PDB file of C-alpha atoms and ligand atoms in Angstrom:
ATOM      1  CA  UNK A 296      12.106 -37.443  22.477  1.00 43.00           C
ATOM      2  CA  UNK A 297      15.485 -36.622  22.009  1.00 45.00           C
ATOM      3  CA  UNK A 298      15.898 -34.566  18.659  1.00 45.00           C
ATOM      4  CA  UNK A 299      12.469 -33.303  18.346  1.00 52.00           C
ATOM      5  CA  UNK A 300      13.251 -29.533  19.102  1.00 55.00           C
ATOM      6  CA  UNK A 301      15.517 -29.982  15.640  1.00 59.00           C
ATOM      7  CA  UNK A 302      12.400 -31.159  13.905  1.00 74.00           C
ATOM      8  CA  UNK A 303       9.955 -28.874  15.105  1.00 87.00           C
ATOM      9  CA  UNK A 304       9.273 -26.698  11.513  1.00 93.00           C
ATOM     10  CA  UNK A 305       7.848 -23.511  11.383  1.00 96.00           C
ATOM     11  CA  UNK A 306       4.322 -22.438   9.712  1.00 96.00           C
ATOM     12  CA  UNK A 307       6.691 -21.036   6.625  1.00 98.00           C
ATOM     13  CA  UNK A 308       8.635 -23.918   6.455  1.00 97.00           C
ATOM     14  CA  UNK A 309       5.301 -26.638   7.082  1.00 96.00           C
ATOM     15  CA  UNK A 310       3.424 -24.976   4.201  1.00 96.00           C
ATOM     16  CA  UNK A 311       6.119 -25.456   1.400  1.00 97.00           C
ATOM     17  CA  UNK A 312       7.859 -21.476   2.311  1.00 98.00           C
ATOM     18  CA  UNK A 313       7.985 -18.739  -0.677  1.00 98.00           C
ATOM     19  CA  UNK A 314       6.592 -21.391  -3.558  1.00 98.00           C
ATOM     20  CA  UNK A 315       3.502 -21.701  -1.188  1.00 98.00           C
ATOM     21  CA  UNK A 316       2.742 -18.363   0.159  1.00 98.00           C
ATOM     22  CA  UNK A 317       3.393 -16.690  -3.632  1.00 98.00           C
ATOM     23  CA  UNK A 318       0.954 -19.067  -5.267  1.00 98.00           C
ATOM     24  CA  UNK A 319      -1.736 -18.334  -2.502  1.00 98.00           C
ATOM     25  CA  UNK A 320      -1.307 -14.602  -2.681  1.00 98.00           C
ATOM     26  CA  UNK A 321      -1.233 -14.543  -6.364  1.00 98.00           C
ATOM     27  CA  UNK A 322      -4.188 -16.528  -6.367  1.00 98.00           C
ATOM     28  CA  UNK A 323      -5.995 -13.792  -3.658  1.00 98.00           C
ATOM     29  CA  UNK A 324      -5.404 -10.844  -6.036  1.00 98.00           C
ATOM     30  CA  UNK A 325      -6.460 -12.563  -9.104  1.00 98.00           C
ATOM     31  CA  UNK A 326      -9.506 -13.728  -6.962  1.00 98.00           C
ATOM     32  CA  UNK A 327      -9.737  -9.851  -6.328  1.00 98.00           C
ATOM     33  CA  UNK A 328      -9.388  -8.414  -9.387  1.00 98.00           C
ATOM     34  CA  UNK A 329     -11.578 -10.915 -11.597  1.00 98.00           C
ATOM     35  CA  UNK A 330     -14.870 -11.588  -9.017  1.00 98.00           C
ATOM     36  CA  UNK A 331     -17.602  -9.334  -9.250  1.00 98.00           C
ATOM     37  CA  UNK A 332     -18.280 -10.031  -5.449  1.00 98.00           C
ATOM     38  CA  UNK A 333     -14.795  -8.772  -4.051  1.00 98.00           C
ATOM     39  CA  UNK A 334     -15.281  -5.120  -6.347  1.00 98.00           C
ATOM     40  CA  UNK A 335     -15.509  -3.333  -3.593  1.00 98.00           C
ATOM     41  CA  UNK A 336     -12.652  -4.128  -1.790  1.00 98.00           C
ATOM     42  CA  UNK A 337     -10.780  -4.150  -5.339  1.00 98.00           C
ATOM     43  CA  UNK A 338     -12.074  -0.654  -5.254  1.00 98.00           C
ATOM     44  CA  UNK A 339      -9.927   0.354  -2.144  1.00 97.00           C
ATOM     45  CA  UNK A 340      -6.727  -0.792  -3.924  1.00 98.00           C
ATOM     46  CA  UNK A 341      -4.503   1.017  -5.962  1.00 97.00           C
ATOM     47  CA  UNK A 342      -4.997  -0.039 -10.089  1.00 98.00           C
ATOM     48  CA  UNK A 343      -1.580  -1.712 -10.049  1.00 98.00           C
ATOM     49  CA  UNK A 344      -1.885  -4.790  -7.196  1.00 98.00           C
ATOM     50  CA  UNK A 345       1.611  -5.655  -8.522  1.00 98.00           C
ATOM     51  CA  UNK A 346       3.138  -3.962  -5.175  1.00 98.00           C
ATOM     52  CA  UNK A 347       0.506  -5.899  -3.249  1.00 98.00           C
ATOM     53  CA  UNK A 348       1.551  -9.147  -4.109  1.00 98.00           C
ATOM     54  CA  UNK A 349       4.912  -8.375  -2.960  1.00 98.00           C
ATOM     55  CA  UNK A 350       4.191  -7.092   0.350  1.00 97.00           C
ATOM     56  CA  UNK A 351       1.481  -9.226   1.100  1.00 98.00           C
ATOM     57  CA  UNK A 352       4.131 -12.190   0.450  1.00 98.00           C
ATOM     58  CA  UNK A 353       6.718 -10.727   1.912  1.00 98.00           C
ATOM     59  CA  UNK A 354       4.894  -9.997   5.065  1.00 98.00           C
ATOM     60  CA  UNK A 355       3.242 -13.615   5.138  1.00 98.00           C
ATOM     61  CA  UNK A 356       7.031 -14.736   5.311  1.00 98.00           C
ATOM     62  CA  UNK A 357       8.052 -13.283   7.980  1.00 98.00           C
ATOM     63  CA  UNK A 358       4.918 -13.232  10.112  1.00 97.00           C
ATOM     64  CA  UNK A 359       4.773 -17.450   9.717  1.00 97.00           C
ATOM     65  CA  UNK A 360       8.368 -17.758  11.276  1.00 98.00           C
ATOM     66  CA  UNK A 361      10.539 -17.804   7.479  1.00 98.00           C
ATOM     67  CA  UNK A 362      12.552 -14.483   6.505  1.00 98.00           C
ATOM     68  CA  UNK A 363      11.608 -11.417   8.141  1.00 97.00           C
ATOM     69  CA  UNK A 364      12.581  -8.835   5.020  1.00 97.00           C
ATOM     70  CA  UNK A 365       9.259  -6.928   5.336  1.00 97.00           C
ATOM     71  CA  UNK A 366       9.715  -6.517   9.265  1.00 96.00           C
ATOM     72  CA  UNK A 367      12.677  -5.143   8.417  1.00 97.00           C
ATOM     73  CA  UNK A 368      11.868  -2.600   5.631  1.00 96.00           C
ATOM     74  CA  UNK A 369       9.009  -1.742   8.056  1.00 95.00           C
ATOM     75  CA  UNK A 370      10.499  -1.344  11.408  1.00 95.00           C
ATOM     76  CA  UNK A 371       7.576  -0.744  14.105  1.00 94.00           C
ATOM     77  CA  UNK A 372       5.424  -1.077  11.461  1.00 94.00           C
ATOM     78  CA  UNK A 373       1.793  -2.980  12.998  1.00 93.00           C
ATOM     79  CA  UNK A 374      -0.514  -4.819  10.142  1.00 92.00           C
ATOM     80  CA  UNK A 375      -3.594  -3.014  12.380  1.00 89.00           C
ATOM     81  CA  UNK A 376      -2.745   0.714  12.503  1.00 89.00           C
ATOM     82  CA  UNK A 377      -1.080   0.325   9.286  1.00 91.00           C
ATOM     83  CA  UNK A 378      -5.160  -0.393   8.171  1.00 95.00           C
ATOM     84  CA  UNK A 379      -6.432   2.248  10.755  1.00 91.00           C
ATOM     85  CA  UNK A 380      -6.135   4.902   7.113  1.00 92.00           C
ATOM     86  CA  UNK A 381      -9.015   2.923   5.532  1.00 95.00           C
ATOM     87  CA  UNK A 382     -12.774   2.777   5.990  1.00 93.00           C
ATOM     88  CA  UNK A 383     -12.533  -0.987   6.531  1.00 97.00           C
ATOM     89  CA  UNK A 384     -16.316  -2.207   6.988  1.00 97.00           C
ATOM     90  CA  UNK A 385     -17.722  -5.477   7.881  1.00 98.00           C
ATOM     91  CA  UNK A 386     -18.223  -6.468   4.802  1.00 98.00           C
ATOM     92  CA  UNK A 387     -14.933  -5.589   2.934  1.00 98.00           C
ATOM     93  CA  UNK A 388     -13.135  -7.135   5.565  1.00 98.00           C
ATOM     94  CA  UNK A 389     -15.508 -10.488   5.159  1.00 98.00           C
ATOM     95  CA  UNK A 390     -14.079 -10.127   1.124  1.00 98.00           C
ATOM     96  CA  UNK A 391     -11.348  -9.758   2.311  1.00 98.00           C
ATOM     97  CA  UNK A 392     -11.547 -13.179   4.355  1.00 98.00           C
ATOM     98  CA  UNK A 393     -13.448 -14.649   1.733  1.00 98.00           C
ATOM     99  CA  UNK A 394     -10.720 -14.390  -1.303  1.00 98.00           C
ATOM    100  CA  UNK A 395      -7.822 -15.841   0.862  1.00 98.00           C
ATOM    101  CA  UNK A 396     -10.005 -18.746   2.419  1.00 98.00           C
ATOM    102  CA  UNK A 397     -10.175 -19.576  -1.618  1.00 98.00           C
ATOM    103  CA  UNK A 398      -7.039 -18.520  -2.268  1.00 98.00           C
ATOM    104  CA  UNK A 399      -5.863 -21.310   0.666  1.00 98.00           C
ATOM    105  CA  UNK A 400      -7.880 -23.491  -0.528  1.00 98.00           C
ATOM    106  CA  UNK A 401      -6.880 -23.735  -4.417  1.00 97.00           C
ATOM    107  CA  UNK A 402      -3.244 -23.582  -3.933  1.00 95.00           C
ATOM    108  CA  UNK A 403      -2.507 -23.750  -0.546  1.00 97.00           C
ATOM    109  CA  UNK A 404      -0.539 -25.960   1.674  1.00 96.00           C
ATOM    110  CA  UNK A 405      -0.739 -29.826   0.862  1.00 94.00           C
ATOM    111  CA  UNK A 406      -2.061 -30.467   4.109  1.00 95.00           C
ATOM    112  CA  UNK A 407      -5.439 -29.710   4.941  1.00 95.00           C
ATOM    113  CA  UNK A 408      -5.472 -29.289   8.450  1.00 96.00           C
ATOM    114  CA  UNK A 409      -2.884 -26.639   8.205  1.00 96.00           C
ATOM    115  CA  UNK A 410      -4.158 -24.793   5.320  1.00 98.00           C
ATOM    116  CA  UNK A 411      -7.470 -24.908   7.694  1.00 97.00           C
ATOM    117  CA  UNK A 412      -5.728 -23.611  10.331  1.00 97.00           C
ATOM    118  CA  UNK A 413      -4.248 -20.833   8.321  1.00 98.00           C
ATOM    119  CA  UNK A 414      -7.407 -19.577   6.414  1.00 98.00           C
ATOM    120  CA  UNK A 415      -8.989 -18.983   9.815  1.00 98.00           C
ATOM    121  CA  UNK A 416      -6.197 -17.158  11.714  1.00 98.00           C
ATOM    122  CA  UNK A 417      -6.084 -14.883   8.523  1.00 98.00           C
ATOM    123  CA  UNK A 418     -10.097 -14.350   8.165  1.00 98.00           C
ATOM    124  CA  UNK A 419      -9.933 -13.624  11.835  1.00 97.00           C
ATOM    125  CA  UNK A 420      -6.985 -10.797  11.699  1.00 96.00           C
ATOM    126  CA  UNK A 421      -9.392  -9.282   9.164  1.00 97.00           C
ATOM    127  CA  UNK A 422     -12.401  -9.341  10.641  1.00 97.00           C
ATOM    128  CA  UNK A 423     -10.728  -7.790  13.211  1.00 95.00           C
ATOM    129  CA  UNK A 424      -9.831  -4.738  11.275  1.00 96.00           C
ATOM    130  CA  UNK A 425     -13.647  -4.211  10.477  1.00 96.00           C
ATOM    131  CA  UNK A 426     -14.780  -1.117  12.042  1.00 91.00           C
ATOM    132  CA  UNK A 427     -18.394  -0.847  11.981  1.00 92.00           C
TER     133      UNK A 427
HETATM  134  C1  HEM B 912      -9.833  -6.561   6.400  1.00 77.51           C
HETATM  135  C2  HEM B 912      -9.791  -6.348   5.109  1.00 77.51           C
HETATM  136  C3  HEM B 912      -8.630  -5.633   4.461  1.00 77.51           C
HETATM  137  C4  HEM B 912      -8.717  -4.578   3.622  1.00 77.51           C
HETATM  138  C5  HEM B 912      -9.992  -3.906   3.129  1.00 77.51           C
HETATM  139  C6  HEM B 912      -7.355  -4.207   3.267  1.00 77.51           C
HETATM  140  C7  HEM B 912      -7.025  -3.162   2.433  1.00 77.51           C
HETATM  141  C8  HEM B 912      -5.752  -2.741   2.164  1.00 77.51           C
HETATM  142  C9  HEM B 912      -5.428  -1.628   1.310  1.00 77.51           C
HETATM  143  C10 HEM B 912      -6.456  -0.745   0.600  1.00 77.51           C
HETATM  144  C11 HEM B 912      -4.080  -1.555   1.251  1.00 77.51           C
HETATM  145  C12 HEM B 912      -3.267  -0.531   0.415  1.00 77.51           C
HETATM  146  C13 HEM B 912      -3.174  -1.147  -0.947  1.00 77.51           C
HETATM  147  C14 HEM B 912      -2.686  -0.282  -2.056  1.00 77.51           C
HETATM  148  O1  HEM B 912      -2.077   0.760  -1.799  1.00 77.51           O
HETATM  149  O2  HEM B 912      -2.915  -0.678  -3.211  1.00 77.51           O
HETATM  150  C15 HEM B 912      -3.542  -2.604   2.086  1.00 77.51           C
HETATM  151  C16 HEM B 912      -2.213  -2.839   2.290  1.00 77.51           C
HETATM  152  C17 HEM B 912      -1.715  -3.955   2.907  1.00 77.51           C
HETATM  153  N1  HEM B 912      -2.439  -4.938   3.529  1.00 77.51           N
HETATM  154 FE1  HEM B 912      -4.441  -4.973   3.751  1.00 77.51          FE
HETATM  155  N2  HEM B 912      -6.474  -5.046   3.896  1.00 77.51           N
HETATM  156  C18 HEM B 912      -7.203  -5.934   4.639  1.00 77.51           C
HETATM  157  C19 HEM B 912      -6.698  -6.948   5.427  1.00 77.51           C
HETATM  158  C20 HEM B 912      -5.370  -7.303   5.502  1.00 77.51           C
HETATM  159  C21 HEM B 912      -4.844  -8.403   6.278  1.00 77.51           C
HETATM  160  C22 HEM B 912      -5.697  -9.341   7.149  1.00 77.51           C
HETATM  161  C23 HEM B 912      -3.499  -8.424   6.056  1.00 77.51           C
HETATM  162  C24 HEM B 912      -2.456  -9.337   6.595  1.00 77.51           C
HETATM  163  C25 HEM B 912      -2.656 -10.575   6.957  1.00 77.51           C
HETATM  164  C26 HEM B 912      -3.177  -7.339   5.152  1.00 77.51           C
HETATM  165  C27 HEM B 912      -1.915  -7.037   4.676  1.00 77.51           C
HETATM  166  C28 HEM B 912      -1.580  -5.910   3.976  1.00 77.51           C
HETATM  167  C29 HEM B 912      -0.218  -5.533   3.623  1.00 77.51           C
HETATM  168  C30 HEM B 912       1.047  -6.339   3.922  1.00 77.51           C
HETATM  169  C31 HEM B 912      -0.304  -4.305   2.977  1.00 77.51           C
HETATM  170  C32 HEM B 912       0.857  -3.480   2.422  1.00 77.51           C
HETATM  171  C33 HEM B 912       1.426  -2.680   3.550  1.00 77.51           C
HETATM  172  C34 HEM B 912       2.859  -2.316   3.309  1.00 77.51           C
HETATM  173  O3  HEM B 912       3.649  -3.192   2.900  1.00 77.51           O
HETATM  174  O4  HEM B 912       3.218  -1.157   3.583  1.00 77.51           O
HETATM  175  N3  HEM B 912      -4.328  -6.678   4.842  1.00 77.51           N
HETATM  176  N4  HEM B 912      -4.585  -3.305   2.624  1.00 77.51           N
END
């Protein structure tokens, strides 16, 4: 036993940190921007998703236990009310859920298991933003 707290990684670190988490979100926008099925939630976004793929990385970073820059620049700031702005339906938020369950899966964390793990706890945060 003795040691293990020093061993214990977190999600950022277990899923291969920044390299990871840029490749996946990368992956999610091009997902986004290229497949007719995920137009409408392309729709909501502004033309340039170059911001996007910042944030989104930056707050994926922080929010799996590695460097909290975007909690930071956003102090206060909650992922939910930050949505509450936009007419987020069932079915843009399943898109939504969709892309980055592909996005995890093409270039996402060697292991499987985790990867798993991650693609649901992120389709569930946006189903949860649904509201219809
Ligand atoms: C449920 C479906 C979702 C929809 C339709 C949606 C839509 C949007 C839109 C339209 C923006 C503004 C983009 C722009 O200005 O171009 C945005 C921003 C953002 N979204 Fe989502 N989103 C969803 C789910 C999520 C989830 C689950 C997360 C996090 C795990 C997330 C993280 C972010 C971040 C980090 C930003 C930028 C906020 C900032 O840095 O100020 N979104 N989203």
């Amino acid at each position: 036993m003795a040691g293990q707290a020093n061993e214990t990684k977190t999600a950022f670190e277990a899923m291969g940190g920044h390299d990871t988490i840029r490749r996946v979100v990368n992956r999610f926008y091009d997902l986004m921007d290229s497949e007719p099925a995920y137009a409408e939630l392309r729709a909501m976004h502004a033309p340039d998703l170059a911001p996007m793929r910042e944030s989104l990385a930056s707050f994926l970073a922080g929010w799996s236990g590695g460097p909290r820059d975007w909690f930071e620049q956003n102090p206060g700031k909650c992922m939910m009310s930050a949505h509450g702005g936009f007419a987020i339906s069932q079915k843009t938020a399943a898109q939504w859920a969709e892309a980055m369950q592909r996005a995890i899966a093409d270039c996402g964390p060697e292991s499987r298991e985790l990867g798993d793990a991650l693609a649901k706890i992120l389709s569930q945060l946006a189903m949860g933003m649904a509201r219809d």
